[in-house]
Amino acid sequence: MIAMSCLSVLVAPNAVAQPAPELAQVITAVRSSSPCPALNYNPTVEHAAEIVNQSTYAYLNHTAENVPADEPHPTAILKDLGISSGRALSLQGAAHDEAGAIKGVLLQGRNAIPDCSYTDFGVSLLHEEQTNYILAVVVLVGR
């Protein structure tokens, strides 16, 4: 459904997906400063983060056929990918550099990342070459 409608944006031109170990490490570090167990990195949740990020990119680039899948709770996307959880949150940041995009995610997630009810996460980082923006998304999933 939503994920299927987002498949067209997964091949959006000029969106360069990057491995995002720095973003994952920052999320892990922030979580480790809380009394909660570590978040588990989940490739399926990463896929959801990529769908959210690609749809936002396509919308900003005026090539989207649908509104972006950027609502704060991506439960429908996760359900389409086989994860049934009533607790999910998408955090987003954008800037002309990676540090600024990550800062945006951290500001949005300042209360959620240390929330012990979240157990899994995935990240996505895109570089939009025309505007030189870095788009960062972190999806958190819990019980």
mmCIF file of N, CA and C in Angstrom:
data_model
loop_
_atom_site.group_PDB
_atom_site.id
_atom_site.type_symbol
_atom_site.label_atom_id
_atom_site.label_comp_id
_atom_site.label_asym_id
_atom_site.label_seq_id
_atom_site.Cartn_x
_atom_site.Cartn_y
_atom_site.Cartn_z
ATOM 1 N N MET A 1 0.790 -1.146 0.000
ATOM 2 C CA MET A 1 0.000 0.000 0.000
ATOM 3 C C MET A 1 0.866 1.256 0.000
ATOM 4 N N ILE A 2 1.147 1.845 1.182
ATOM 5 C CA ILE A 2 1.985 3.047 1.186
ATOM 6 C C ILE A 2 3.372 2.714 0.666
ATOM 7 N N ALA A 3 3.925 1.599 1.127
ATOM 8 C CA ALA A 3 5.269 1.229 0.672
ATOM 9 C C ALA A 3 5.272 0.995 -0.829
ATOM 10 N N MET A 4 4.208 0.386 -1.342
ATOM 11 C CA MET A 4 4.144 0.145 -2.779
ATOM 12 C C MET A 4 4.095 1.465 -3.540
ATOM 13 N N SER A 5 3.354 2.447 -3.022
ATOM 14 C CA SER A 5 3.297 3.731 -3.710
ATOM 15 C C SER A 5 4.623 4.474 -3.613
ATOM 16 N N CYS A 6 5.442 4.089 -2.648
ATOM 17 C CA CYS A 6 6.740 4.742 -2.477
ATOM 18 C C CYS A 6 7.837 4.075 -3.288
ATOM 19 N N LEU A 7 7.551 2.915 -3.887
ATOM 20 C CA LEU A 7 8.588 2.226 -4.645
ATOM 21 C C LEU A 7 9.108 3.070 -5.796
ATOM 22 N N SER A 8 8.239 3.876 -6.394
ATOM 23 C CA SER A 8 8.686 4.697 -7.514
ATOM 24 C C SER A 8 9.721 5.722 -7.089
ATOM 25 N N VAL A 9 9.668 6.171 -5.846
ATOM 26 C CA VAL A 9 10.648 7.158 -5.409
ATOM 27 C C VAL A 9 11.967 6.523 -5.027
ATOM 28 N N LEU A 10 12.010 5.198 -4.890
ATOM 29 C CA LEU A 10 13.267 4.554 -4.537
ATOM 30 C C LEU A 10 14.288 4.632 -5.655
ATOM 31 N N VAL A 11 13.837 4.957 -6.849
ATOM 32 C CA VAL A 11 14.760 5.097 -7.969
ATOM 33 C C VAL A 11 14.804 6.546 -8.453
ATOM 34 N N ALA A 12 14.532 7.480 -7.566
ATOM 35 C CA ALA A 12 14.525 8.891 -7.927
ATOM 36 C C ALA A 12 15.899 9.327 -8.410
ATOM 37 N N PRO A 13 15.960 10.072 -9.524
ATOM 38 C CA PRO A 13 17.244 10.529 -10.031
ATOM 39 C C PRO A 13 17.862 11.567 -9.108
ATOM 40 N N ASN A 14 19.178 11.635 -9.123
ATOM 41 C CA ASN A 14 19.957 12.620 -8.383
ATOM 42 C C ASN A 14 19.910 12.454 -6.869
ATOM 43 N N ALA A 15 19.305 11.408 -6.373
ATOM 44 C CA ALA A 15 19.350 11.133 -4.934
ATOM 45 C C ALA A 15 20.420 10.085 -4.728
ATOM 46 N N VAL A 16 21.462 10.456 -4.047
ATOM 47 C CA VAL A 16 22.573 9.541 -3.854
ATOM 48 C C VAL A 16 22.505 8.995 -2.430
ATOM 49 N N ALA A 17 22.155 7.720 -2.321
ATOM 50 C CA ALA A 17 22.117 7.084 -1.002
ATOM 51 C C ALA A 17 23.542 6.846 -0.536
ATOM 52 N N GLN A 18 23.762 7.060 0.729
ATOM 53 C CA GLN A 18 25.087 6.881 1.307
ATOM 54 C C GLN A 18 24.979 5.908 2.472
ATOM 55 N N PRO A 19 25.987 5.092 2.677
ATOM 56 C CA PRO A 19 26.002 4.346 3.934
ATOM 57 C C PRO A 19 26.008 5.364 5.073
ATOM 58 N N ALA A 20 25.352 5.043 6.159
ATOM 59 C CA ALA A 20 25.213 6.028 7.228
ATOM 60 C C ALA A 20 25.734 5.525 8.571
ATOM 61 N N PRO A 21 26.980 5.015 8.607
ATOM 62 C CA PRO A 21 27.477 4.513 9.898
ATOM 63 C C PRO A 21 27.608 5.614 10.950
ATOM 64 N N GLU A 22 27.930 6.837 10.532
ATOM 65 C CA GLU A 22 28.071 7.925 11.498
ATOM 66 C C GLU A 22 26.738 8.224 12.173
ATOM 67 N N LEU A 23 25.674 8.248 11.385
ATOM 68 C CA LEU A 23 24.345 8.506 11.937
ATOM 69 C C LEU A 23 23.946 7.388 12.900
ATOM 70 N N ALA A 24 24.172 6.150 12.508
ATOM 71 C CA ALA A 24 23.855 5.013 13.386
ATOM 72 C C ALA A 24 24.675 5.078 14.674
ATOM 73 N N GLN A 25 25.947 5.449 14.557
ATOM 74 C CA GLN A 25 26.808 5.539 15.745
ATOM 75 C C GLN A 25 26.347 6.639 16.696
ATOM 76 N N VAL A 26 25.907 7.755 16.150
ATOM 77 C CA VAL A 26 25.430 8.853 16.992
ATOM 78 C C VAL A 26 24.168 8.425 17.746
ATOM 79 N N ILE A 27 23.253 7.763 17.052
ATOM 80 C CA ILE A 27 22.022 7.301 17.705
ATOM 81 C C ILE A 27 22.364 6.307 18.812
ATOM 82 N N THR A 28 23.285 5.391 18.520
ATOM 83 C CA THR A 28 23.719 4.410 19.520
ATOM 84 C C THR A 28 24.353 5.099 20.727
ATOM 85 N N ALA A 29 25.170 6.113 20.480
ATOM 86 C CA ALA A 29 25.836 6.837 21.568
ATOM 87 C C ALA A 29 24.831 7.589 22.438
ATOM 88 N N VAL A 30 23.870 8.245 21.798
ATOM 89 C CA VAL A 30 22.857 8.974 22.568
ATOM 90 C C VAL A 30 22.062 7.997 23.429
ATOM 91 N N ARG A 31 21.686 6.872 22.845
ATOM 92 C CA ARG A 31 20.916 5.878 23.601
ATOM 93 C C ARG A 31 21.740 5.320 24.767
ATOM 94 N N SER A 32 23.043 5.138 24.576
ATOM 95 C CA SER A 32 23.880 4.558 25.633
ATOM 96 C C SER A 32 24.005 5.477 26.847
ATOM 97 N N SER A 33 23.688 6.750 26.674
ATOM 98 C CA SER A 33 23.741 7.675 27.809
ATOM 99 C C SER A 33 22.473 7.606 28.659
ATOM 100 N N SER A 34 21.523 6.760 28.254
ATOM 101 C CA SER A 34 20.289 6.577 29.023
ATOM 102 C C SER A 34 20.373 5.256 29.793
ATOM 103 N N PRO A 35 19.462 5.021 30.721
ATOM 104 C CA PRO A 35 19.474 3.753 31.457
ATOM 105 C C PRO A 35 18.878 2.585 30.667
ATOM 106 N N CYS A 36 18.517 2.813 29.423
ATOM 107 C CA CYS A 36 17.846 1.800 28.599
ATOM 108 C C CYS A 36 18.839 0.826 27.972
ATOM 109 N N PRO A 37 18.351 -0.366 27.590
ATOM 110 C CA PRO A 37 19.198 -1.268 26.805
ATOM 111 C C PRO A 37 19.507 -0.635 25.443
ATOM 112 N N ALA A 38 20.555 -1.106 24.812
ATOM 113 C CA ALA A 38 20.940 -0.595 23.490
ATOM 114 C C ALA A 38 19.836 -0.861 22.475
ATOM 115 N N LEU A 39 19.716 0.036 21.507
ATOM 116 C CA LEU A 39 18.805 -0.186 20.389
ATOM 117 C C LEU A 39 19.413 -1.226 19.456
ATOM 118 N N ASN A 40 18.572 -2.066 18.863
ATOM 119 C CA ASN A 40 19.017 -3.057 17.880
ATOM 120 C C ASN A 40 18.905 -2.456 16.491
ATOM 121 N N TYR A 41 19.987 -2.536 15.698
ATOM 122 C CA TYR A 41 19.909 -2.057 14.318
ATOM 123 C C TYR A 41 19.180 -3.113 13.506
ATOM 124 N N ASN A 42 18.128 -2.705 12.797
ATOM 125 C CA ASN A 42 17.259 -3.633 12.094
ATOM 126 C C ASN A 42 17.230 -3.264 10.610
ATOM 127 N N PRO A 43 17.667 -4.166 9.714
ATOM 128 C CA PRO A 43 17.686 -3.862 8.283
ATOM 129 C C PRO A 43 16.302 -3.560 7.704
ATOM 130 N N THR A 44 15.261 -4.167 8.251
ATOM 131 C CA THR A 44 13.912 -3.878 7.762
ATOM 132 C C THR A 44 13.492 -2.472 8.168
ATOM 133 N N VAL A 45 13.854 -2.062 9.364
ATOM 134 C CA VAL A 45 13.564 -0.694 9.801
ATOM 135 C C VAL A 45 14.401 0.290 8.979
ATOM 136 N N GLU A 46 15.629 -0.104 8.627
ATOM 137 C CA GLU A 46 16.444 0.723 7.726
ATOM 138 C C GLU A 46 15.726 0.914 6.397
ATOM 139 N N HIS A 47 15.129 -0.149 5.875
ATOM 140 C CA HIS A 47 14.383 -0.056 4.614
ATOM 141 C C HIS A 47 13.233 0.946 4.757
ATOM 142 N N ALA A 48 12.540 0.909 5.883
ATOM 143 C CA ALA A 48 11.470 1.883 6.123
ATOM 144 C C ALA A 48 12.028 3.304 6.143
ATOM 145 N N ALA A 49 13.176 3.494 6.789
ATOM 146 C CA ALA A 49 13.808 4.819 6.823
ATOM 147 C C ALA A 49 14.171 5.278 5.410
ATOM 148 N N GLU A 50 14.647 4.353 4.580
ATOM 149 C CA GLU A 50 14.979 4.695 3.196
ATOM 150 C C GLU A 50 13.734 5.105 2.417
ATOM 151 N N ILE A 51 12.619 4.401 2.625
ATOM 152 C CA ILE A 51 11.370 4.757 1.942
ATOM 153 C C ILE A 51 10.933 6.163 2.346
ATOM 154 N N VAL A 52 10.969 6.457 3.636
ATOM 155 C CA VAL A 52 10.594 7.791 4.117
ATOM 156 C C VAL A 52 11.515 8.842 3.508
ATOM 157 N N ASN A 53 12.813 8.596 3.520
ATOM 158 C CA ASN A 53 13.777 9.573 3.025
ATOM 159 C C ASN A 53 13.636 9.784 1.519
ATOM 160 N N GLN A 54 13.491 8.713 0.766
ATOM 161 C CA GLN A 54 13.335 8.836 -0.689
ATOM 162 C C GLN A 54 12.046 9.571 -1.041
ATOM 163 N N SER A 55 10.972 9.327 -0.293
ATOM 164 C CA SER A 55 9.717 10.008 -0.607
ATOM 165 C C SER A 55 9.817 11.500 -0.296
ATOM 166 N N THR A 56 10.513 11.847 0.767
ATOM 167 C CA THR A 56 10.734 13.259 1.083
ATOM 168 C C THR A 56 11.589 13.912 0.007
ATOM 169 N N TYR A 57 12.649 13.209 -0.417
ATOM 170 C CA TYR A 57 13.503 13.721 -1.484
ATOM 171 C C TYR A 57 12.690 13.991 -2.752
ATOM 172 N N ALA A 58 11.886 13.014 -3.163
ATOM 173 C CA ALA A 58 11.098 13.168 -4.391
ATOM 174 C C ALA A 58 10.117 14.332 -4.269
ATOM 175 N N TYR A 59 9.534 14.509 -3.112
ATOM 176 C CA TYR A 59 8.603 15.614 -2.890
ATOM 177 C C TYR A 59 9.331 16.957 -2.991
ATOM 178 N N LEU A 60 10.471 17.062 -2.337
ATOM 179 C CA LEU A 60 11.236 18.309 -2.382
ATOM 180 C C LEU A 60 11.753 18.617 -3.781
ATOM 181 N N ASN A 61 12.002 17.565 -4.543
ATOM 182 C CA ASN A 61 12.523 17.701 -5.896
ATOM 183 C C ASN A 61 11.403 17.862 -6.928
ATOM 184 N N HIS A 62 10.158 17.900 -6.475
ATOM 185 C CA HIS A 62 8.979 18.055 -7.333
ATOM 186 C C HIS A 62 8.825 16.914 -8.336
ATOM 187 N N THR A 63 9.253 15.712 -7.966
ATOM 188 C CA THR A 63 9.089 14.548 -8.838
ATOM 189 C C THR A 63 8.173 13.501 -8.221
ATOM 190 N N ALA A 64 7.619 13.773 -7.056
ATOM 191 C CA ALA A 64 6.775 12.796 -6.359
ATOM 192 C C ALA A 64 5.398 12.719 -6.995
ATOM 193 N N GLU A 65 4.876 11.509 -7.044
ATOM 194 C CA GLU A 65 3.503 11.311 -7.487
ATOM 195 C C GLU A 65 2.544 11.371 -6.307
ATOM 196 N N ASN A 66 3.071 11.255 -5.098
ATOM 197 C CA ASN A 66 2.269 11.263 -3.879
ATOM 198 C C ASN A 66 2.912 12.202 -2.865
ATOM 199 N N VAL A 67 2.154 12.530 -1.830
ATOM 200 C CA VAL A 67 2.743 13.315 -0.748
ATOM 201 C C VAL A 67 3.802 12.454 -0.069
ATOM 202 N N PRO A 68 4.787 13.066 0.569
ATOM 203 C CA PRO A 68 5.848 12.258 1.180
ATOM 204 C C PRO A 68 5.329 11.397 2.331
ATOM 205 N N ALA A 69 5.994 10.289 2.522
ATOM 206 C CA ALA A 69 5.661 9.373 3.622
ATOM 207 C C ALA A 69 6.419 9.825 4.853
ATOM 208 N N ASP A 70 6.197 11.065 5.247
ATOM 209 C CA ASP A 70 7.009 11.643 6.320
ATOM 210 C C ASP A 70 6.230 11.932 7.590
ATOM 211 N N GLU A 71 5.055 11.304 7.722
ATOM 212 C CA GLU A 71 4.346 11.535 8.978
ATOM 213 C C GLU A 71 5.162 10.951 10.122
ATOM 214 N N PRO A 72 4.988 11.466 11.315
ATOM 215 C CA PRO A 72 5.863 11.070 12.422
ATOM 216 C C PRO A 72 5.777 9.598 12.823
ATOM 217 N N HIS A 73 4.697 8.919 12.470
ATOM 218 C CA HIS A 73 4.524 7.523 12.876
ATOM 219 C C HIS A 73 4.368 6.641 11.632
ATOM 220 N N PRO A 74 5.466 6.059 11.128
ATOM 221 C CA PRO A 74 5.429 5.292 9.870
ATOM 222 C C PRO A 74 4.939 3.851 10.050
ATOM 223 N N THR A 75 3.881 3.667 10.829
ATOM 224 C CA THR A 75 3.409 2.312 11.120
ATOM 225 C C THR A 75 2.908 1.596 9.873
ATOM 226 N N ALA A 76 2.288 2.308 8.938
ATOM 227 C CA ALA A 76 1.787 1.659 7.722
ATOM 228 C C ALA A 76 2.937 1.129 6.868
ATOM 229 N N ILE A 77 4.003 1.906 6.737
ATOM 230 C CA ILE A 77 5.171 1.453 5.971
ATOM 231 C C ILE A 77 5.776 0.226 6.638
ATOM 232 N N LEU A 78 5.943 0.283 7.943
ATOM 233 C CA LEU A 78 6.517 -0.852 8.672
ATOM 234 C C LEU A 78 5.638 -2.088 8.536
ATOM 235 N N LYS A 79 4.322 -1.905 8.589
ATOM 236 C CA LYS A 79 3.405 -3.044 8.444
ATOM 237 C C LYS A 79 3.553 -3.666 7.062
ATOM 238 N N ASP A 80 3.663 -2.824 6.031
ATOM 239 C CA ASP A 80 3.873 -3.338 4.671
ATOM 240 C C ASP A 80 5.174 -4.124 4.565
ATOM 241 N N LEU A 81 6.151 -3.799 5.395
ATOM 242 C CA LEU A 81 7.445 -4.486 5.382
ATOM 243 C C LEU A 81 7.481 -5.673 6.345
ATOM 244 N N GLY A 82 6.350 -5.933 7.022
ATOM 245 C CA GLY A 82 6.264 -7.105 7.889
ATOM 246 C C GLY A 82 6.499 -6.855 9.363
ATOM 247 N N ILE A 83 6.573 -5.599 9.773
ATOM 248 C CA ILE A 83 6.762 -5.282 11.195
ATOM 249 C C ILE A 83 5.462 -4.698 11.732
ATOM 250 N N SER A 84 4.847 -5.422 12.645
ATOM 251 C CA SER A 84 3.618 -4.937 13.274
ATOM 252 C C SER A 84 3.970 -4.391 14.647
ATOM 253 N N SER A 85 3.947 -3.097 14.757
ATOM 254 C CA SER A 85 4.247 -2.442 16.027
ATOM 255 C C SER A 85 3.366 -1.215 16.148
ATOM 256 N N GLY A 86 2.783 -1.051 17.289
ATOM 257 C CA GLY A 86 1.978 0.137 17.519
ATOM 258 C C GLY A 86 2.822 1.339 17.893
ATOM 259 N N ARG A 87 4.117 1.120 18.044
ATOM 260 C CA ARG A 87 5.011 2.201 18.478
ATOM 261 C C ARG A 87 6.115 2.384 17.446
ATOM 262 N N ALA A 88 6.029 3.462 16.694
ATOM 263 C CA ALA A 88 7.044 3.774 15.686
ATOM 264 C C ALA A 88 7.136 5.284 15.545
ATOM 265 N N LEU A 89 8.344 5.748 15.281
ATOM 266 C CA LEU A 89 8.567 7.186 15.159
ATOM 267 C C LEU A 89 9.630 7.442 14.106
ATOM 268 N N SER A 90 9.372 8.418 13.254
ATOM 269 C CA SER A 90 10.327 8.837 12.236
ATOM 270 C C SER A 90 10.886 10.202 12.627
ATOM 271 N N LEU A 91 12.211 10.296 12.660
ATOM 272 C CA LEU A 91 12.907 11.543 12.971
ATOM 273 C C LEU A 91 13.630 11.996 11.715
ATOM 274 N N GLN A 92 13.559 13.295 11.391
ATOM 275 C CA GLN A 92 14.177 13.780 10.161
ATOM 276 C C GLN A 92 15.006 15.031 10.412
ATOM 277 N N GLY A 93 16.064 15.158 9.615
ATOM 278 C CA GLY A 93 16.890 16.353 9.635
ATOM 279 C C GLY A 93 17.413 16.621 8.236
ATOM 280 N N ALA A 94 17.647 17.878 7.920
ATOM 281 C CA ALA A 94 18.182 18.252 6.610
ATOM 282 C C ALA A 94 19.085 19.467 6.775
ATOM 283 N N ALA A 95 20.190 19.456 6.043
ATOM 284 C CA ALA A 95 21.126 20.583 6.087
ATOM 285 C C ALA A 95 22.088 20.451 4.911
ATOM 286 N N HIS A 96 22.929 21.447 4.732
ATOM 287 C CA HIS A 96 23.924 21.400 3.661
ATOM 288 C C HIS A 96 25.144 20.574 4.036
ATOM 289 N N ASP A 97 25.180 20.066 5.257
ATOM 290 C CA ASP A 97 26.261 19.156 5.642
ATOM 291 C C ASP A 97 25.686 18.050 6.525
ATOM 292 N N GLU A 98 26.430 16.959 6.613
ATOM 293 C CA GLU A 98 25.960 15.800 7.364
ATOM 294 C C GLU A 98 25.770 16.120 8.844
ATOM 295 N N ALA A 99 26.685 16.895 9.414
ATOM 296 C CA ALA A 99 26.586 17.240 10.837
ATOM 297 C C ALA A 99 25.293 17.997 11.134
ATOM 298 N N GLY A 100 24.923 18.903 10.262
ATOM 299 C CA GLY A 100 23.687 19.661 10.456
ATOM 300 C C GLY A 100 22.446 18.795 10.329
ATOM 301 N N ALA A 101 22.458 17.865 9.370
ATOM 302 C CA ALA A 101 21.322 16.952 9.200
ATOM 303 C C ALA A 101 21.175 16.054 10.424
ATOM 304 N N ILE A 102 22.297 15.561 10.936
ATOM 305 C CA ILE A 102 22.270 14.713 12.131
ATOM 306 C C ILE A 102 21.786 15.521 13.337
ATOM 307 N N LYS A 103 22.215 16.767 13.434
ATOM 308 C CA LYS A 103 21.764 17.627 14.534
ATOM 309 C C LYS A 103 20.246 17.781 14.500
ATOM 310 N N GLY A 104 19.682 17.938 13.300
ATOM 311 C CA GLY A 104 18.226 18.036 13.166
ATOM 312 C C GLY A 104 17.521 16.792 13.682
ATOM 313 N N VAL A 105 18.060 15.613 13.352
ATOM 314 C CA VAL A 105 17.495 14.355 13.845
ATOM 315 C C VAL A 105 17.568 14.310 15.372
ATOM 316 N N LEU A 106 18.721 14.697 15.914
ATOM 317 C CA LEU A 106 18.905 14.651 17.366
ATOM 318 C C LEU A 106 17.966 15.619 18.090
ATOM 319 N N LEU A 107 17.749 16.791 17.502
ATOM 320 C CA LEU A 107 16.820 17.736 18.117
ATOM 321 C C LEU A 107 15.407 17.172 18.126
ATOM 322 N N GLN A 108 14.996 16.570 17.007
ATOM 323 C CA GLN A 108 13.664 15.972 16.949
ATOM 324 C C GLN A 108 13.539 14.787 17.896
ATOM 325 N N GLY A 109 14.618 14.049 18.068
ATOM 326 C CA GLY A 109 14.567 12.829 18.859
ATOM 327 C C GLY A 109 15.078 12.952 20.277
ATOM 328 N N ARG A 110 15.244 14.168 20.758
ATOM 329 C CA ARG A 110 15.853 14.359 22.083
ATOM 330 C C ARG A 110 15.115 13.615 23.190
ATOM 331 N N ASN A 111 13.803 13.448 23.075
ATOM 332 C CA ASN A 111 13.050 12.702 24.087
ATOM 333 C C ASN A 111 12.815 11.249 23.679
ATOM 334 N N ALA A 112 12.772 10.978 22.396
ATOM 335 C CA ALA A 112 12.430 9.632 21.922
ATOM 336 C C ALA A 112 13.608 8.663 21.957
ATOM 337 N N ILE A 113 14.791 9.109 21.589
ATOM 338 C CA ILE A 113 15.939 8.191 21.514
ATOM 339 C C ILE A 113 16.226 7.555 22.874
ATOM 340 N N PRO A 114 16.183 8.299 23.973
ATOM 341 C CA PRO A 114 16.411 7.666 25.275
ATOM 342 C C PRO A 114 15.164 6.994 25.873
ATOM 343 N N ASP A 115 14.068 6.910 25.132
ATOM 344 C CA ASP A 115 12.836 6.267 25.603
ATOM 345 C C ASP A 115 13.003 4.748 25.523
ATOM 346 N N CYS A 116 12.947 4.084 26.658
ATOM 347 C CA CYS A 116 13.209 2.638 26.733
ATOM 348 C C CYS A 116 12.177 1.790 25.993
ATOM 349 N N SER A 117 11.036 2.350 25.632
ATOM 350 C CA SER A 117 10.037 1.554 24.918
ATOM 351 C C SER A 117 10.424 1.316 23.457
ATOM 352 N N TYR A 118 11.388 2.060 22.934
ATOM 353 C CA TYR A 118 11.892 1.798 21.583
ATOM 354 C C TYR A 118 13.004 0.764 21.666
ATOM 355 N N THR A 119 12.952 -0.231 20.786
ATOM 356 C CA THR A 119 13.904 -1.345 20.842
ATOM 357 C C THR A 119 14.756 -1.490 19.587
ATOM 358 N N ASP A 120 14.242 -1.051 18.438
ATOM 359 C CA ASP A 120 14.933 -1.222 17.160
ATOM 360 C C ASP A 120 15.008 0.115 16.436
ATOM 361 N N PHE A 121 16.005 0.214 15.540
ATOM 362 C CA PHE A 121 16.104 1.431 14.741
ATOM 363 C C PHE A 121 16.746 1.133 13.395
ATOM 364 N N GLY A 122 16.557 2.065 12.475
ATOM 365 C CA GLY A 122 17.196 2.035 11.170
ATOM 366 C C GLY A 122 17.425 3.467 10.729
ATOM 367 N N VAL A 123 18.423 3.673 9.884
ATOM 368 C CA VAL A 123 18.767 5.029 9.454
ATOM 369 C C VAL A 123 18.881 5.101 7.935
ATOM 370 N N SER A 124 18.746 6.302 7.418
ATOM 371 C CA SER A 124 18.951 6.565 5.996
ATOM 372 C C SER A 124 19.544 7.958 5.851
ATOM 373 N N LEU A 125 20.490 8.077 4.941
ATOM 374 C CA LEU A 125 21.129 9.353 4.656
ATOM 375 C C LEU A 125 21.192 9.509 3.142
ATOM 376 N N LEU A 126 20.672 10.615 2.631
ATOM 377 C CA LEU A 126 20.695 10.890 1.192
ATOM 378 C C LEU A 126 21.372 12.221 0.924
ATOM 379 N N HIS A 127 22.068 12.281 -0.195
ATOM 380 C CA HIS A 127 22.654 13.541 -0.654
ATOM 381 C C HIS A 127 21.924 13.938 -1.924
ATOM 382 N N GLU A 128 21.255 15.073 -1.897
ATOM 383 C CA GLU A 128 20.552 15.589 -3.064
ATOM 384 C C GLU A 128 21.524 16.510 -3.787
ATOM 385 N N GLU A 129 21.992 16.079 -4.944
ATOM 386 C CA GLU A 129 23.100 16.750 -5.624
ATOM 387 C C GLU A 129 22.764 18.135 -6.161
ATOM 388 N N GLN A 130 21.527 18.362 -6.598
ATOM 389 C CA GLN A 130 21.195 19.654 -7.188
ATOM 390 C C GLN A 130 21.230 20.788 -6.167
ATOM 391 N N THR A 131 20.721 20.535 -4.973
ATOM 392 C CA THR A 131 20.691 21.583 -3.948
ATOM 393 C C THR A 131 21.790 21.402 -2.915
ATOM 394 N N ASN A 132 22.489 20.280 -2.986
ATOM 395 C CA ASN A 132 23.558 19.936 -2.055
ATOM 396 C C ASN A 132 23.049 19.769 -0.618
ATOM 397 N N TYR A 133 21.801 19.322 -0.483
ATOM 398 C CA TYR A 133 21.247 19.037 0.841
ATOM 399 C C TYR A 133 21.502 17.588 1.224
ATOM 400 N N ILE A 134 21.757 17.378 2.497
ATOM 401 C CA ILE A 134 21.835 16.045 3.085
ATOM 402 C C ILE A 134 20.524 15.829 3.835
ATOM 403 N N LEU A 135 19.833 14.728 3.530
ATOM 404 C CA LEU A 135 18.583 14.376 4.200
ATOM 405 C C LEU A 135 18.841 13.169 5.090
ATOM 406 N N ALA A 136 18.514 13.286 6.355
ATOM 407 C CA ALA A 136 18.734 12.197 7.314
ATOM 408 C C ALA A 136 17.401 11.769 7.912
ATOM 409 N N VAL A 137 17.220 10.453 8.037
ATOM 410 C CA VAL A 137 16.025 9.893 8.671
ATOM 411 C C VAL A 137 16.449 8.778 9.611
ATOM 412 N N VAL A 138 15.855 8.762 10.784
ATOM 413 C CA VAL A 138 15.991 7.653 11.731
ATOM 414 C C VAL A 138 14.579 7.192 12.055
ATOM 415 N N VAL A 139 14.337 5.893 11.929
ATOM 416 C CA VAL A 139 13.057 5.319 12.334
ATOM 417 C C VAL A 139 13.306 4.477 13.579
ATOM 418 N N LEU A 140 12.516 4.741 14.611
ATOM 419 C CA LEU A 140 12.562 3.988 15.865
ATOM 420 C C LEU A 140 11.310 3.122 15.954
ATOM 421 N N VAL A 141 11.471 1.886 16.404
ATOM 422 C CA VAL A 141 10.342 0.966 16.547
ATOM 423 C C VAL A 141 10.392 0.364 17.943
ATOM 424 N N GLY A 142 9.226 0.241 18.550
ATOM 425 C CA GLY A 142 9.167 -0.325 19.891
ATOM 426 C C GLY A 142 7.993 -1.249 20.086
ATOM 427 N N ARG A 143 7.774 -1.581 21.327
ATOM 428 C CA ARG A 143 6.676 -2.496 21.686
ATOM 429 C C ARG A 143 5.455 -1.713 22.077
#
